[in-house]
Amino acid sequence: MLPKIIKKDDLRAFVEALLAENVVVAPTKKGIKYAFAEVDSFDEVALDYNITMLSPRKYFYPQNETVLKFKLGEKPSAEAVVESAPKIIFGMHPCDVAATWLLDVVFAEDPADPNYLSKRKKAVIIGMNCAKPCDEFSFCKDMKSYNATAGFDLMLTDLGDKYFVEVGTEAGEALLVAGAQASEASADDLKALQEWQNGKEKSFVNRIPYDTKFLPEILGASDDSLVWEAIARKCLSCGSCNTTCPTCYCFTVRDEVASNLVDGERKRIWDSCQLDEFAEVAGGENFRKARSARLRHRFNRKGKWLLERYGKSGCVGCGRCDRNCLVKISSVEVYTQLAGERAK
Amino acid sequence: MTVKEKNTPQAGSIFQPTIGKIVAAKMLTAKEKYFRVVLEGGKPLGQKPGQFVEISVFGAGEAPISICSSPTQEDSFEMCVRNVGSVTNLMHQMEAGATLGMRGPYGNGFDMEAMKGHDVLFVAGGLGLAPARGVIKYVLDKRRDYGDVTILYGARNPSELLFKEDLSEWEARPDCAFHITVDRPDDAWKGNKGVITTLFRHVKVDPSKTYAVIIGPPVMYKYAILEALSMGIPESRILCSLERRMKCGVGKCGHCQIGNVYVCKEGPVFSYAQIKRLREGI
Ligand SMILES: Cc1cc2nc3c(=O)[nH]c(=O)nc-3n(C[C@H](O)[C@H](O)[C@H](O)COP(=O)(O)OP(=O)(O)OC[C@H]3O[C@@H](n4cnc5c(N)ncnc54)[C@H](O)[C@@H]3O)c2cc1C
Ligand code: SF4
Ligand code: SF4
Ligand code: FES
């Protein structure tokens, strides 16, 4: 679909038009940090945010979601709950778009999961391209997710006095046609985009000293590396790296019964492979008792296994895990050390 | 210009259980209880030997439990449940007439077609007899499709032996060889004593046409696989059913992951040729 142009001053009107008829979720300022939240006005949108605490995965895959309602008693009954509501997610950065794309593939794998997919399918993603890395933790260039190639409905790039709008889907185009004073992108606009892109290439640096296409191979040869034990000395198994990761999708399931002791709900709740009991089975056997084994598991998921299984990287290099690790365990350093070189 | 509803996914929730009714229940040992379950509307479960179900006890949660009956028994399915925690504890309080939720059958199960025409050596340790029993019963029900059948079963002590009626039947049957051992015999025990691998010396197999089916506690696999390999059975015909923590049974929750496979989906049955590539597999 042909790219479009929205004048800088027209963005407010576009977002307000979206707000008039839709639930819009966008980055907002939360103290000194940012978070995706429902907004009521354009002024709440933090257009220049760097990175949010959590990615918008929480809108497709809530941290705590009711998946079943049941009734106890002589004749128990149970009805699955699949809830979804249309939403526009405005301002998603390319790394989060890439992470969402992976989750789309994971939850669509047979048997498909309608709890995720129904929410996802009713969401329109309007992305916002990044001109520079969020901060020193970003390694999205290494993970090749700093440019969004697909997975969005619209993707906006700030060219100064206008936004260049890549149109990914018909749904995105329809919103644009109805709500924005958009014009066709001209040859000059395409040139301006190219120049912008050249600048972007310069401001994003690689931090891992090798092409990450070799990461699966490097991880594959590192099962017995003492690096896992070295980082295990520091790791607290707190699970923050999982909670904040846009590609983490592991969950546990828990039943809750109301005080009338009849009605109850089954919830699926984000889980963390860094917790001791994650792989424990009855009889006390734990397949990843050692913290080093759990760290190896997480890094292999991120850098190797999900790619092998789903054809998409399990890590988009957003840096949230490193940014939020209390003891400063760094993915970039781990991947660098495993390859036998010190981090740059 | 509201967001248009795009296609909504076709299939139902992966969390929707079917209701089943317990038609028979009895204690097999102090810790294990047997259940026979009929599904709503009497429809067959349609499982493959080696598959499992996710049993729901509403209010407590779900537990993956092996189906211990053969699909040749269509009107109902059976389970043997050890009381270890919240779900299994509540199951132990259930008697005939009670209802429970069920999802499945899940997992790959055994490829009974590929095994046709071959000899089968079963090696079951402890609660591993439950899943093994479904396969053994299937093979014995389709006896002419398979060659020599040998069953090795080991338990910790005589009071932990499961399915005693089946054990006597297998013992008596002329068309299968049956060997049993206990680690810690009591005074009344007259049979073999020692861990299950000590039974291998009673067995002669033709490795060129034998499948080994090995199911037991995690510690057993390495030793039993070693015995099967030293008999000359090829890696691809040594089949094991692995246990992992499972929260969904359908390849989503991540709990059962080993490397790039999900045990609930690509397993729980793996050949040793596959397992040897899976770090943390056994
Ligand atoms: C494929 C498969 C087949 C199984 N077949 C049988 C069977 O035929 N009979 C039988 O008695 N047991 C079987 N199990 C084990 C059974 O699933 C667990 O004992 C059960 O889930 C424990 O649930 P609980 O609520 O009673 O225990 P909890 O109160 O949840 O915990 C008790 C203990 O069980 C472990 N555990 C908790 N959840 C799981 C889980 N989802 N999977 C494995 N371990 C868990 C915990 O780490 C803890 O050590 C099987 C497990 C798998 C994966
Ligand atoms: S955030 Fe850091 S300390 Fe916490 S589990 Fe992850 S690696 Fe370990
Ligand atoms: S592993 Fe870390 S850097 Fe990679 S996607 Fe997850 S949070 Fe971002
Ligand atoms: S049990 Fe959830 S992925 Fe296997």
XYZ file of C-alpha atoms and ligand atoms in Angstrom:
699
model
C 0.000 0.000 0.000
C 1.257 3.452 -0.887
C 2.901 5.516 1.837
C 1.263 8.739 2.979
C 2.215 12.025 4.578
C 0.587 13.722 7.555
C 1.625 17.283 8.337
C 3.113 17.676 11.803
C 0.327 19.989 12.893
C -2.307 17.537 11.709
C -1.234 14.714 13.999
C -3.220 16.162 16.904
C -6.377 16.184 14.783
C -5.701 12.605 13.654
C -5.243 11.318 17.188
C -8.286 13.264 18.369
C -10.304 11.712 15.561
C -9.120 8.298 16.710
C -9.985 9.166 20.303
C -13.481 10.252 19.377
C -14.555 6.751 18.501
C -11.983 4.321 19.822
C -10.163 3.210 22.884
C -6.637 4.491 22.330
C -3.624 3.240 24.210
C -0.410 5.245 24.003
C 2.859 5.917 25.810
C 2.330 8.269 28.755
C 4.656 9.784 31.302
C 4.643 8.013 34.672
C 6.937 9.867 37.050
C 10.385 9.660 35.483
C 9.380 6.675 33.356
C 6.885 5.857 30.643
C 4.031 3.389 30.439
C 1.440 2.434 27.857
C -1.961 3.473 29.160
C -5.391 4.404 27.875
C -5.461 8.080 26.986
C -8.332 10.548 26.723
C -6.528 13.365 24.983
C -3.640 13.975 22.624
C -1.803 15.911 25.337
C -1.410 12.782 27.428
C 0.567 11.079 24.670
C 4.309 11.180 25.293
C 5.359 11.261 21.649
C 9.053 11.540 22.478
C 9.143 8.710 25.019
C 12.188 6.453 24.943
C 10.925 3.142 26.311
C 8.009 2.013 28.446
C 8.363 -0.180 31.523
C 6.225 -2.904 29.942
C 5.564 -3.447 26.281
C 1.957 -3.351 25.019
C 1.861 -7.160 25.217
C -0.227 -6.605 28.347
C -3.151 -5.605 26.102
C -3.156 -8.928 24.259
C -1.865 -11.087 27.021
C -2.796 -9.551 30.379
C -0.642 -10.281 33.401
C -3.655 -11.862 35.075
C -6.472 -13.037 32.850
C -9.640 -14.971 33.598
C -9.825 -17.852 31.133
C -12.588 -19.918 32.718
C -15.549 -19.382 35.012
C -16.822 -22.349 36.953
C -19.424 -23.315 39.490
C -18.699 -25.765 42.265
C -21.212 -28.157 43.768
C -22.856 -31.484 43.052
C -22.815 -30.817 39.330
C -19.857 -28.567 38.604
C -19.887 -26.648 35.350
C -17.318 -24.554 33.541
C -17.420 -22.068 30.700
C -14.323 -20.684 29.024
C -13.981 -16.911 28.988
C -12.600 -15.243 25.871
C -12.810 -11.479 26.106
C -11.602 -8.878 23.692
C -12.363 -5.300 22.782
C -11.187 -3.162 19.885
C -8.223 -0.935 20.651
C -5.798 1.316 18.893
C -2.262 1.075 20.137
C -0.550 4.290 19.226
C 3.166 4.950 19.308
C 4.606 1.449 19.443
C 8.319 1.368 18.684
C 9.777 -1.092 16.157
C 11.214 -3.432 18.822
C 7.797 -3.878 20.422
C 6.228 -4.369 17.004
C 8.748 -7.148 16.349
C 8.087 -8.702 19.770
C 4.339 -8.653 19.135
C 4.885 -10.373 15.837
C 6.668 -13.225 17.615
C 3.812 -13.539 20.113
C 1.342 -13.617 17.216
C 3.152 -16.645 15.820
C 3.438 -18.369 19.207
C -0.242 -18.024 20.074
C -1.390 -18.918 16.557
C 0.527 -22.197 16.560
C -1.914 -25.086 16.630
C -3.939 -25.183 18.841
C -4.522 -21.466 18.429
C -5.206 -19.468 21.561
C -8.273 -17.265 21.127
C -7.660 -15.438 24.405
C -4.616 -13.816 22.849
C -5.625 -13.813 19.203
C -9.048 -12.251 19.648
C -7.535 -9.293 21.493
C -4.701 -9.034 19.026
C -6.960 -9.189 15.994
C -9.085 -6.345 17.300
C -6.080 -4.136 17.874
C -4.714 -1.661 15.379
C -1.035 -0.911 15.788
C 0.112 2.563 14.872
C 3.856 2.511 15.260
C 6.302 5.341 15.833
C 9.744 4.937 14.314
C 12.809 5.688 16.461
C 15.537 8.071 15.327
C 17.923 7.095 18.100
C 18.339 4.261 20.606
C 16.308 4.569 23.829
C 19.392 4.565 26.031
C 22.636 2.716 26.671
C 20.782 -0.557 27.253
C 19.258 -0.864 23.772
C 20.718 -3.467 21.471
C 17.914 -3.537 18.927
C 20.355 -2.976 16.091
C 22.185 -6.157 17.048
C 18.874 -8.021 17.157
C 17.789 -6.454 13.841
C 14.520 -5.130 15.215
C 15.264 -1.392 15.086
C 13.474 -1.054 11.764
C 9.922 -2.351 11.545
C 9.338 -4.183 8.286
C 5.871 -5.552 9.075
C 3.581 -6.318 11.968
C 2.050 -2.820 12.112
C -1.045 -1.246 10.596
C 0.593 2.170 10.271
C 4.148 3.249 11.022
C 4.971 6.909 11.475
C 8.395 8.439 10.961
C 9.011 11.997 12.160
C 10.603 13.902 9.280
C 10.598 17.283 11.040
C 7.591 19.126 9.685
C 5.691 16.009 8.694
C 5.207 12.344 9.398
C 5.990 9.768 6.769
C 3.352 7.063 7.145
C 3.992 3.510 6.003
C 0.709 1.693 5.536
C 0.857 -1.961 6.578
C -2.780 -3.000 6.359
C -6.144 -1.991 4.986
C -7.408 -1.365 8.514
C -4.607 1.136 8.967
C -5.352 2.768 5.653
C -9.041 3.077 6.527
C -8.229 4.914 9.748
C -5.935 7.237 7.891
C -8.438 8.001 5.169
C -11.213 8.688 7.649
C -9.315 10.590 10.295
C -6.311 12.320 8.837
C -5.553 14.980 6.284
C -3.126 12.608 4.620
C -1.602 13.120 1.216
C 0.299 10.767 -1.045
C 4.017 10.650 -0.322
C 5.997 12.308 -3.104
C 9.387 11.371 -4.526
C 10.868 14.126 -2.369
C 9.266 12.621 0.710
C 10.788 9.253 -0.123
C 14.152 10.934 -0.471
C 13.709 12.680 2.853
C 12.857 9.328 4.426
C 15.994 7.814 2.932
C 18.103 10.607 4.395
C 16.424 10.187 7.740
C 17.176 6.483 7.534
C 20.838 7.167 6.773
C 21.014 9.293 9.907
C 19.313 6.546 11.884
C 21.833 3.967 10.734
C 24.594 6.152 12.138
C 22.991 6.844 15.487
C 22.300 3.161 16.203
C 25.428 1.203 17.020
C 26.069 -2.482 17.296
C 27.058 -3.506 20.795
C 27.566 -7.230 20.310
C 30.884 -7.728 18.509
C 29.552 -10.245 15.980
C 26.555 -10.712 13.706
C 23.765 -12.194 15.844
C 22.957 -14.665 13.096
C 25.733 -16.630 14.804
C 24.051 -16.373 18.197
C 22.226 -19.731 17.976
C 25.481 -21.430 17.087
C 27.356 -19.692 19.894
C 24.679 -20.582 22.431
C 24.577 -24.137 21.125
C 28.253 -24.516 21.891
C 27.937 -22.920 25.337
C 25.851 -25.391 27.341
C 28.774 -26.147 29.599
C 30.174 -22.658 29.752
C 31.023 -21.390 33.208
C 29.544 -18.037 32.169
C 26.174 -19.379 33.367
C 27.604 -20.051 36.786
C 29.369 -16.720 36.855
C 26.143 -14.787 36.308
C 24.284 -17.163 38.616
C 26.454 -15.878 41.446
C 24.795 -12.507 41.083
C 21.278 -13.398 39.911
C 18.544 -13.135 42.552
C 15.993 -15.205 40.590
C 13.588 -12.311 40.985
C 12.093 -12.741 37.514
C 12.087 -9.012 36.616
C 13.832 -9.876 33.374
C 10.845 -12.026 32.406
C 8.130 -9.688 33.633
C 9.446 -6.780 31.610
C 10.352 -8.735 28.472
C 8.029 -8.102 25.518
C 8.527 -11.631 24.171
C 8.068 -13.616 27.374
C 4.836 -15.583 27.280
C 5.138 -18.322 29.906
C 2.283 -18.545 32.351
C 0.946 -20.451 35.298
C -2.699 -21.228 35.927
C -4.490 -20.656 39.216
C -8.040 -21.188 40.440
C -9.772 -18.671 42.669
C -13.027 -19.347 44.485
C -15.407 -16.571 45.589
C -16.494 -16.233 49.200
C -19.843 -17.895 48.401
C -17.779 -21.058 47.758
C -19.749 -21.685 44.574
C -18.427 -19.347 41.911
C -14.869 -19.439 40.818
C -12.470 -18.335 38.128
C -9.429 -19.864 36.546
C -6.694 -17.328 35.851
C -3.636 -17.450 33.716
C -0.858 -15.419 35.201
C 2.555 -14.438 33.823
C 5.210 -16.760 35.134
C 8.990 -16.652 35.191
C 11.443 -19.373 34.184
C 13.919 -17.840 36.623
C 11.867 -18.930 39.623
C 13.079 -22.029 41.398
C 9.860 -24.057 41.076
C 9.211 -23.347 37.392
C 10.373 -26.790 36.229
C 9.782 -28.750 39.415
C 7.580 -31.830 39.275
C 5.964 -34.020 41.900
C 8.428 -36.120 43.825
C 10.696 -33.118 44.257
C 12.540 -33.583 40.959
C 13.563 -30.227 39.506
C 15.005 -30.229 36.025
C 16.581 -26.803 36.501
C 17.389 -26.716 40.182
C 20.584 -24.773 39.608
C 20.201 -21.064 39.011
C 22.823 -21.339 36.287
C 20.613 -23.850 34.454
C 17.678 -21.452 34.632
C 19.757 -18.589 33.257
C 21.011 -20.816 30.459
C 17.398 -21.674 29.748
C 16.338 -18.036 29.497
C 19.199 -16.970 27.261
C 18.732 -19.983 25.004
C 15.050 -19.201 24.628
C 15.856 -15.626 23.753
C 18.764 -16.261 21.429
C 18.203 -19.715 19.968
C 15.214 -21.905 20.689
C 12.334 -19.593 19.779
C 14.078 -18.654 16.573
C 14.469 -22.335 15.716
C 10.887 -23.094 16.612
C 9.000 -20.068 15.331
C 11.373 -18.524 12.805
C 11.439 -15.296 14.831
C 13.989 -14.167 17.360
C 13.033 -14.562 20.993
C 14.872 -11.335 21.741
C 14.334 -7.982 20.074
C 17.095 -6.195 21.946
C 14.812 -3.713 23.707
C 17.129 -3.945 26.714
C 14.306 -4.082 29.282
C 15.761 -7.169 30.974
C 19.158 -5.524 31.396
C 17.656 -2.167 32.360
C 15.550 -3.724 35.104
C 18.017 -6.228 36.485
C 18.857 -5.216 40.041
C 22.273 -6.839 39.861
C 23.129 -5.548 36.398
C 23.267 -8.816 34.508
C 23.643 -7.782 30.892
C 22.471 -9.780 27.882
C 24.943 -7.972 25.689
C 27.801 -8.894 27.985
C 26.643 -12.515 28.246
C 26.391 -12.885 24.472
C 29.773 -11.247 24.099
C 31.473 -13.300 26.782
C 30.112 -16.536 25.349
C 31.785 -15.714 22.072
C 35.063 -15.293 23.854
C 35.322 -11.534 23.672
C 34.826 -8.793 26.222
C 31.851 -6.487 25.766
C 32.736 -3.322 23.922
C -14.073 5.558 11.828
C -14.019 2.908 14.451
C -11.662 0.013 14.244
C -13.337 -2.651 12.161
C -13.563 -6.043 13.760
C -11.141 -8.160 11.843
C -11.487 -11.924 11.627
C -11.934 -13.467 15.002
C -10.223 -16.763 15.635
C -12.180 -19.834 14.805
C -11.397 -22.427 17.427
C -12.702 -22.432 20.996
C -10.686 -21.728 24.098
C -7.741 -23.967 24.857
C -8.914 -23.880 28.478
C -12.424 -25.320 27.993
C -12.759 -28.618 29.844
C -15.258 -31.365 29.120
C -17.165 -32.749 32.069
C -16.608 -36.400 32.942
C -18.177 -38.652 35.515
C -16.269 -41.048 37.713
C -17.946 -44.460 37.423
C -15.460 -46.440 39.482
C -12.813 -45.446 42.011
C -10.644 -47.485 44.356
C -7.404 -47.232 46.248
C -4.625 -49.280 44.635
C -2.054 -48.542 47.344
C -1.869 -46.142 50.264
C -0.965 -43.298 47.881
C -2.417 -44.202 44.484
C -6.040 -44.247 43.509
C -7.652 -45.691 40.422
C -10.457 -43.932 38.522
C -12.649 -44.905 35.610
C -14.284 -41.951 33.893
C -17.114 -41.676 31.372
C -17.299 -38.479 29.366
C -20.450 -36.413 28.962
C -22.681 -38.100 26.386
C -20.604 -41.281 26.673
C -18.348 -40.247 23.823
C -15.007 -42.066 23.541
C -11.880 -40.142 24.484
C -10.229 -41.370 21.275
C -6.728 -41.283 22.688
C -3.547 -42.882 21.413
C -1.663 -45.059 23.891
C 0.785 -42.839 25.782
C -1.297 -39.666 25.674
C -2.434 -37.777 28.761
C -5.297 -35.566 29.884
C -5.435 -32.371 31.933
C -7.780 -33.113 34.811
C -9.621 -30.170 36.373
C -10.729 -30.104 39.927
C -12.497 -26.756 39.908
C -11.251 -24.542 42.681
C -7.938 -26.383 42.976
C -6.654 -26.365 39.418
C -5.478 -28.821 36.806
C -3.031 -31.711 36.723
C -1.659 -33.645 33.752
C -2.492 -37.331 34.246
C -1.625 -40.249 31.969
C -4.386 -42.331 30.537
C -3.739 -45.825 31.850
C -6.377 -47.645 29.816
C -6.170 -48.703 26.194
C -8.138 -46.961 23.438
C -9.560 -50.391 22.630
C -11.711 -49.754 25.701
C -13.977 -47.116 24.213
C -16.760 -46.543 26.733
C -14.514 -45.015 29.399
C -10.929 -44.214 30.266
C -8.875 -44.928 33.352
C -6.307 -43.123 35.460
C -4.084 -43.930 38.391
C -3.381 -40.891 40.544
C -0.804 -40.418 43.249
C -1.738 -38.039 46.043
C 1.005 -35.411 46.076
C -0.649 -31.995 46.303
C -3.748 -29.886 45.993
C -5.415 -31.266 42.844
C -4.452 -34.883 43.412
C -5.486 -34.654 47.051
C -8.999 -33.540 46.127
C -9.159 -36.268 43.487
C -8.431 -38.776 46.205
C -11.553 -37.583 48.022
C -13.695 -38.354 44.962
C -15.703 -41.542 44.625
C -17.890 -43.051 41.915
C -20.609 -40.579 40.962
C -18.430 -37.497 41.303
C -17.737 -35.278 38.303
C -14.518 -33.653 37.170
C -13.268 -31.603 34.251
C -11.029 -32.962 31.525
C -9.086 -31.496 28.599
C -7.320 -33.589 26.023
C -6.145 -36.105 25.045
C -2.790 -34.354 24.633
C 0.709 -35.280 23.583
C 1.999 -37.414 20.747
C 1.511 -40.865 22.282
C 3.235 -43.947 20.939
C 3.337 -44.680 17.234
C 1.587 -48.057 17.476
C 1.563 -48.426 13.683
C 5.338 -48.167 13.438
C 5.692 -50.692 16.248
C 3.518 -53.258 14.454
C 5.275 -56.501 13.631
C 8.006 -55.803 16.186
C 8.810 -57.345 19.546
C 8.123 -54.984 22.441
C 10.086 -54.800 25.670
C 8.262 -52.778 28.327
C 10.259 -51.336 31.216
C 8.037 -49.703 33.828
C 9.227 -48.277 37.120
C 6.932 -47.122 39.926
C 4.070 -44.921 38.790
C 5.428 -45.333 35.241
C 3.323 -48.471 35.116
C 0.236 -46.259 34.767
C 1.068 -44.858 31.314
C 2.784 -48.122 30.337
C -0.376 -50.075 31.199
C -2.359 -48.281 28.473
C 0.223 -49.339 25.893
C 0.590 -52.876 27.255
C -3.178 -53.380 27.211
C -3.363 -52.081 23.657
C -0.639 -54.458 22.476
C -2.226 -57.410 24.285
C -5.646 -56.527 22.790
C -4.075 -56.489 19.323
C -1.807 -59.367 20.152
C -1.408 -60.666 16.606
C -0.093 -57.322 15.355
C 3.000 -57.527 17.552
C 5.827 -60.018 18.072
C 7.224 -61.140 21.419
C 6.053 -59.078 24.377
C 8.189 -58.755 27.497
C 7.177 -56.716 30.537
C 9.606 -55.633 33.261
C 8.136 -53.884 36.273
C 9.873 -52.565 39.353
C 8.496 -50.971 42.500
C 10.124 -49.767 45.681
C 8.419 -52.323 47.915
C 5.596 -54.857 47.620
C 3.026 -52.496 49.148
C 3.566 -50.057 46.266
C 2.736 -52.521 43.485
C -0.003 -51.138 41.237
C -2.726 -52.982 39.318
C -2.197 -56.352 41.014
C -4.945 -58.018 38.953
C -3.254 -57.010 35.725
C 0.096 -58.193 37.065
C -1.340 -61.648 37.795
C -2.927 -61.774 34.372
C 0.329 -60.873 32.604
C 2.169 -63.382 34.770
C -0.271 -66.115 33.743
C -0.513 -65.290 30.050
C 1.493 -67.633 27.843
C 1.861 -64.983 25.127
C 3.902 -62.522 27.157
C 6.912 -62.734 29.454
C 6.581 -60.893 32.739
C 9.278 -60.110 35.323
C 8.853 -58.121 38.476
C 11.195 -56.851 41.162
C 11.084 -54.730 44.300
C 13.917 -52.672 45.782
C 13.014 -53.462 49.375
C 11.195 -56.792 49.784
C 9.154 -57.646 52.877
C 9.147 -61.075 54.535
C 6.389 -62.418 52.311
C 8.122 -61.468 49.059
C 9.449 -64.453 47.138
C 10.382 -62.821 43.855
C 13.292 -60.797 42.538
C 14.798 -58.052 44.587
C 16.818 -55.080 43.430
C 16.333 -52.168 41.086
C 14.626 -52.692 37.749
C 17.833 -52.939 35.748
C 18.597 -56.224 37.528
C 15.713 -57.760 35.557
C 17.443 -57.266 32.237
C 19.552 -60.355 32.806
C 16.364 -62.458 32.611
C 15.623 -61.102 29.186
C 16.856 -61.969 25.717
C 15.704 -59.843 22.846
C 16.377 -59.750 19.157
C 17.647 -56.168 18.852
C 16.987 -56.132 15.112
C 13.232 -56.197 15.676
C 12.634 -54.891 19.184
C 11.134 -51.676 20.494
C 11.902 -50.784 24.109
C 9.212 -48.755 25.877
C 10.669 -47.203 29.028
C 8.576 -45.250 31.541
C 9.554 -44.510 35.098
C 10.831 -41.936 37.549
C 13.502 -39.532 36.236
C 16.392 -41.431 37.861
C 15.486 -44.625 36.032
C 15.891 -43.468 32.453
C 19.639 -43.300 32.172
C 20.123 -46.799 33.564
C 17.304 -48.436 31.654
C 18.341 -46.811 28.373
C 21.880 -48.020 28.973
C 20.605 -51.594 29.359
C 18.537 -51.331 26.178
C 21.487 -49.923 24.270
C 23.783 -52.660 25.505
C 21.270 -55.209 24.215
C 21.897 -53.653 20.820
C 18.530 -51.946 20.358
C 18.925 -48.919 18.081
C 18.462 -45.475 19.627
C 15.451 -44.725 17.476
C 13.587 -47.745 18.842
C 14.157 -46.948 22.499
C 11.066 -44.952 23.441
C 10.642 -43.045 26.694
C 7.772 -41.013 28.082
C 9.092 -37.943 29.888
C 7.449 -36.099 32.740
C 7.688 -32.349 33.056
C 5.781 -29.697 34.902
C 2.844 -28.787 32.683
C 0.369 -25.968 33.028
C -1.406 -25.970 29.669
C -0.739 -29.216 27.804
C -0.892 -27.439 24.444
C 2.498 -25.808 23.893
C 1.834 -22.340 25.296
C 2.738 -22.027 28.989
C 6.416 -22.883 28.515
C 6.736 -25.009 31.634
C 7.507 -28.297 29.896
C 10.077 -26.867 27.489
C 13.345 -28.694 26.879
C 15.424 -26.953 24.249
C 13.204 -26.050 21.337
C 10.578 -28.711 22.038
C 7.521 -28.737 24.227
C 7.151 -32.078 25.975
C 3.356 -31.681 26.069
C 3.174 -31.351 22.286
C 6.140 -33.033 20.625
C 6.234 -35.532 23.526
C 5.816 -36.903 26.081
C 7.093 -39.862 24.029
C 10.602 -39.411 22.644
C 13.079 -41.878 21.236
C 16.536 -41.952 22.732
C 17.794 -40.672 19.376
C 15.808 -37.500 20.108
C 16.515 -37.372 23.839
C 20.266 -37.498 23.451
C 20.073 -34.138 21.679
C 17.983 -32.605 24.450
C 20.099 -31.281 27.228
C 18.238 -31.788 30.526
C 16.140 -34.421 28.726
C 16.975 -37.214 31.143
C 2.551 -36.122 31.038
C 2.344 -36.357 32.503
C 1.671 -37.473 32.945
C 1.445 -37.674 34.295
N 0.761 -38.796 34.667
C 0.482 -38.986 35.960
C -0.285 -40.112 36.366
O -0.715 -40.920 35.553
N -0.562 -40.242 37.685
C -0.115 -39.336 38.620
O -0.415 -39.505 39.788
N 0.635 -38.281 38.261
C 0.933 -38.070 36.962
N 1.674 -36.975 36.603
C 2.150 -36.049 37.652
C 1.030 -35.114 38.078
O 0.687 -34.299 36.998
C 1.427 -34.222 39.261
O 1.658 -35.032 40.363
C 0.316 -33.241 39.577
O 0.231 -32.253 38.600
C 0.502 -32.586 40.900
O -0.587 -31.671 41.073
P -1.127 -31.285 42.508
O -2.025 -30.105 42.343
O -1.720 -32.446 43.193
O 0.189 -30.897 43.266
P 0.686 -29.448 43.705
O 0.033 -29.112 45.001
O 0.545 -28.485 42.623
O 2.222 -29.737 43.892
C 2.752 -30.953 44.423
C 4.011 -31.306 43.680
O 3.718 -31.576 42.296
C 4.507 -30.782 41.436
N 3.667 -30.301 40.330
C 2.782 -29.293 40.395
N 2.179 -29.094 39.221
C 2.693 -29.994 38.371
C 2.462 -30.260 37.017
N 1.609 -29.540 36.312
N 3.159 -31.247 36.422
C 4.029 -31.980 37.152
N 4.281 -31.758 38.459
C 3.638 -30.774 39.058
C 4.989 -29.650 42.279
O 6.280 -29.245 41.887
C 5.065 -30.237 43.656
O 6.313 -30.861 43.869
C 1.929 -36.760 35.254
C 2.616 -35.634 34.829
C 2.833 -35.423 33.480
C 3.558 -34.215 33.053
S 16.288 -9.587 36.528
Fe 18.456 -10.091 36.909
S 18.488 -10.840 39.051
Fe 16.326 -10.902 38.393
S 16.075 -13.036 37.612
Fe 16.584 -11.729 35.829
S 18.813 -11.934 35.611
Fe 18.296 -12.659 37.714
S 15.409 -10.620 26.334
Fe 15.698 -8.532 27.143
S 16.377 -7.312 25.383
Fe 15.522 -9.223 24.578
S 13.386 -8.747 24.129
Fe 13.414 -9.579 26.234
S 13.624 -7.789 27.568
Fe 14.130 -7.103 25.477
S 2.478 -27.789 29.271
Fe 2.333 -25.718 28.650
S 3.808 -25.675 27.042
Fe 3.765 -27.759 27.582
